[in-house]
Amino acid sequence: MSGIDAAREKVVVVGLGVVSSIGNDYASFWNALCAGVCGIGEVDLFDTTQYRTHTGAQIRDLPASTASNRLRSRQSRCDRLALAAADEALRNSGILGKLPSSSIGLAFGAGAGGMFSAERFRAADLQGMRPDPNDLLPFPCGSTADWLGHTFGLEGPRVTVVTACSSSSTSIGLGLDWLQMGLADAVLVGGSDALSRLTYSGFNALRSVDPDPCRPFDANRKGLSLGESAAFLVLVRESTAQTLALEPHAELAGYAIGCDGYHMTAPDSTGQGAIRTMTSALQQAGVTPDQVDHINAHGTATRFNDLIESKAINQVFGERGQRIPLTAIKSAIGHCLGAAGCIEAVATVLSIQHNLIPPTLQYETPDPECQVNVVHGQALQRQIEVAVSNSFAFGGNNTCLVVRKYREHQS
Amino acid sequence: MTETAVVISGLAAATPIGVAASEITEALYSGRSGIAPITRFAVEGYRSKTAGVIKQFAAEQFIAPAKLRRLDTLSKYSAALAVQALGDAGLELTALNPERVAVVWGTGFGSTDFTDQYFTGLVRHGPAQANPSLFPYTVPNAAASNVSILLGLKGPNTTFSQKEVSGELALVYAVSLLRKDLADVVIVGSGEELCEFLFRAYSQVKALSPRPNHPVEGLRPYDRTRNGIVLGEAVAAITLERGDRVATRGRKAYAAVAGFSLTSASFGLTMYDRVGDSYARSMETALRNSNVQPDQVSWIHGAGNGSEVLDASELNGIRKVFGAAAARVPVSSTKPYIGAMDGFGIPKVVLTCLAMNQGFIPGTITLEEPEDQAINLVRSSVEHRPTTVLLNGFSNGGANVGMVLTAS
């Protein structure tokens, strides 16, 4: 396949996989999300007594693992989540055994990753106990991707994106690039992140955590809720889907990465960074703002994020900005940091496929400063052709994905 | 070089062999290593006691000291080097459209020092005392973000991490941003800071060469007596642009990025390829992607890091791809100069550009008993201008990046 042909071709989503606090496969996750199930509760992964807050969207039952005890002792919680979600996405795609391993790429988005293990090592170290060297193996950010490559025999391009809360959105964009550049024929893209003391204490120290389940875009919002999850998508070019008789869930139309260039933790108050990123993503996807039917917001429920995201949406979409139905699924699964972008991308794909928008939970009092149409109460049935999914991160690293309903190419 | 070639127009580095281009070039040419006994933290009790450390780098010369005060070392160095690289390329920050300047970084760990300081405080004093001013810098994208914040850049910005090929992956992404015309200039950087926790972690997994009395000789790529890596610390930044833009400014680029390969292998988590087939595939694909025949390569800037498996397998891969030419094409590793660390991709590209510019091929200075006599493993500088360089990037765990740089 020549580069030029590949660049013109549609890229489609043919596989989905999820492990989350509200469901350990993508169908259970989707059903719970649309039914308004909230996964945010008491955290017992570590002792939270001394913290300001005690809640989070923790995964109660880790998915079963077929790995030997020896291998499992070397895997972090983040690795375990990633392996289970990736397994589902690959099975769901139907590509296994149909493409050479060298043509399957892997772009992974990481957050705190194996920090929970590294913390155990360091805590033992500091308390004068003998640390377990296995706890260091997950410390390099790239180690989860290596587990995935090793486990599923993926031998194409491999990369880990580390831009905190937008990592796994960017990883999806990278997969799109590789397919369009002809560097791979299929890509596994997504991310995984587990709760850790580092992030839990860090966001608490910044006083950006709500002691109760978070309420995005609500006038009384007090901050975010942390969560953990893993989610993956399998992407191929349309011709590959046709040749291998794979069923597309949706089309990945385009993406953009951008930056605020403003502050490490605060978003640019003018919203320019978010506006540039959304605008560029729409251009890359070849769609105009008036074609967008749904927004899966970054919606962290911090005062500034929601304010500025609303402002940016109104700027990009004009007077439609306050009408386009928008949802913030962090109200159900918490802010999953490195996995936030891809689990929201999965929700966006499913919204398009089922013409259904899951509700934003805990939304009671509209914030007059956030002029956006927040879907709440119950899931909203709505024909969706094009949707965007936003991710904004520490350091002002923004990513925006554009997803479109898949219409078979008629030649 | 075609009109739309992507070229390296400016560079800057802070390394154990110096921070000025002239100083680094001189050390490379004369074979002066930057590896020395560690004095930054106590090393009693460790088997290995040496590393390549950046001795002095005055980031304040390039960025107002007040703005650098609370930053981690990697962020400070990254921002200062970005300014320096732009200057080296003859680019005025004020004359650029900030939305058209992208920043792409690579690092294996980010600021391990701040992460460890933060976590140590948490363990020792409890969550109520956790330092909120350290936490934001524990994310690996802190360096790239601080480059954009301090320089006021608004273009695409991202950070990659894939062990020893983190920097190479950043460069490849930068090429795609330019080819898609999403930026006029991409500042690409990578690097790693060395702190006690990282040194302890590497010691713990027994990757380090245990030769306490041989400050330099511990890191011996392609040598039969090699027995592990010696850690290093380095940060570098380069500016990538379309060749026609640089030519219009009347500047000469250091090198053109002729092509690359992104491949991987699926074996154990921290393993290198025991055979070398995946390394052969990486080299082959990079050469093909660059339209370069093996016998046109004037230098293989190897991945060899003194580990038993990697070095032998890299040589297997070279034999397989280069055949008879393997006896002629010079192969060397520059890790004995600066040490080994995950985010060394861009420092390695800078060393390559400086050697190409000056017209020599640096040798593997610690080499005494070559692993393979049939391969042209060079020990000291060769007076020959390398015009087509293959850079091998092979990481433990299986991700590989090959790259071909050509004289522009």
Tab-separated table of C-alpha atoms in Angstrom, chain B residues 15 22 24 29-30 40 48 101 106 124 139 154 156 186 201 212 217 240 254 256 280 293 295 303 312 347 407:
chain	number	residue	atom	x	y	z
B	15	THR	CA	26.436	16.146	28.559
B	22	SER	CA	33.152	22.811	20.520
B	24	ILE	CA	31.772	18.088	23.016
B	29	TYR	CA	37.471	13.472	18.622
B	30	SER	CA	40.186	13.027	21.210
B	40	ARG	CA	26.589	13.872	43.746
B	48	SER	CA	29.155	0.235	40.805
B	101	VAL	CA	6.432	25.936	16.815
B	106	GLY	CA	11.332	11.978	25.017
B	124	ARG	CA	8.049	10.201	56.163
B	139	VAL	CA	4.541	13.969	35.375
B	154	LYS	CA	1.596	27.306	21.412
B	156	PRO	CA	1.601	20.838	19.169
B	186	VAL	CA	9.737	21.455	15.872
B	201	ALA	CA	16.939	1.263	41.127
B	212	PRO	CA	34.489	0.116	40.929
B	217	GLU	CA	36.513	0.914	31.448
B	240	LEU	CA	13.821	20.256	12.970
B	254	TYR	CA	23.695	19.730	10.208
B	256	ALA	CA	18.830	15.572	6.908
B	280	ALA	CA	18.272	-6.774	11.530
B	293	GLN	CA	21.814	0.572	0.275
B	295	ASP	CA	27.173	-0.329	1.244
B	303	ALA	CA	23.107	0.846	20.266
B	312	ALA	CA	26.232	-9.572	20.499
B	347	PRO	CA	21.975	13.501	22.846
B	407	ALA	CA	24.866	15.094	5.170
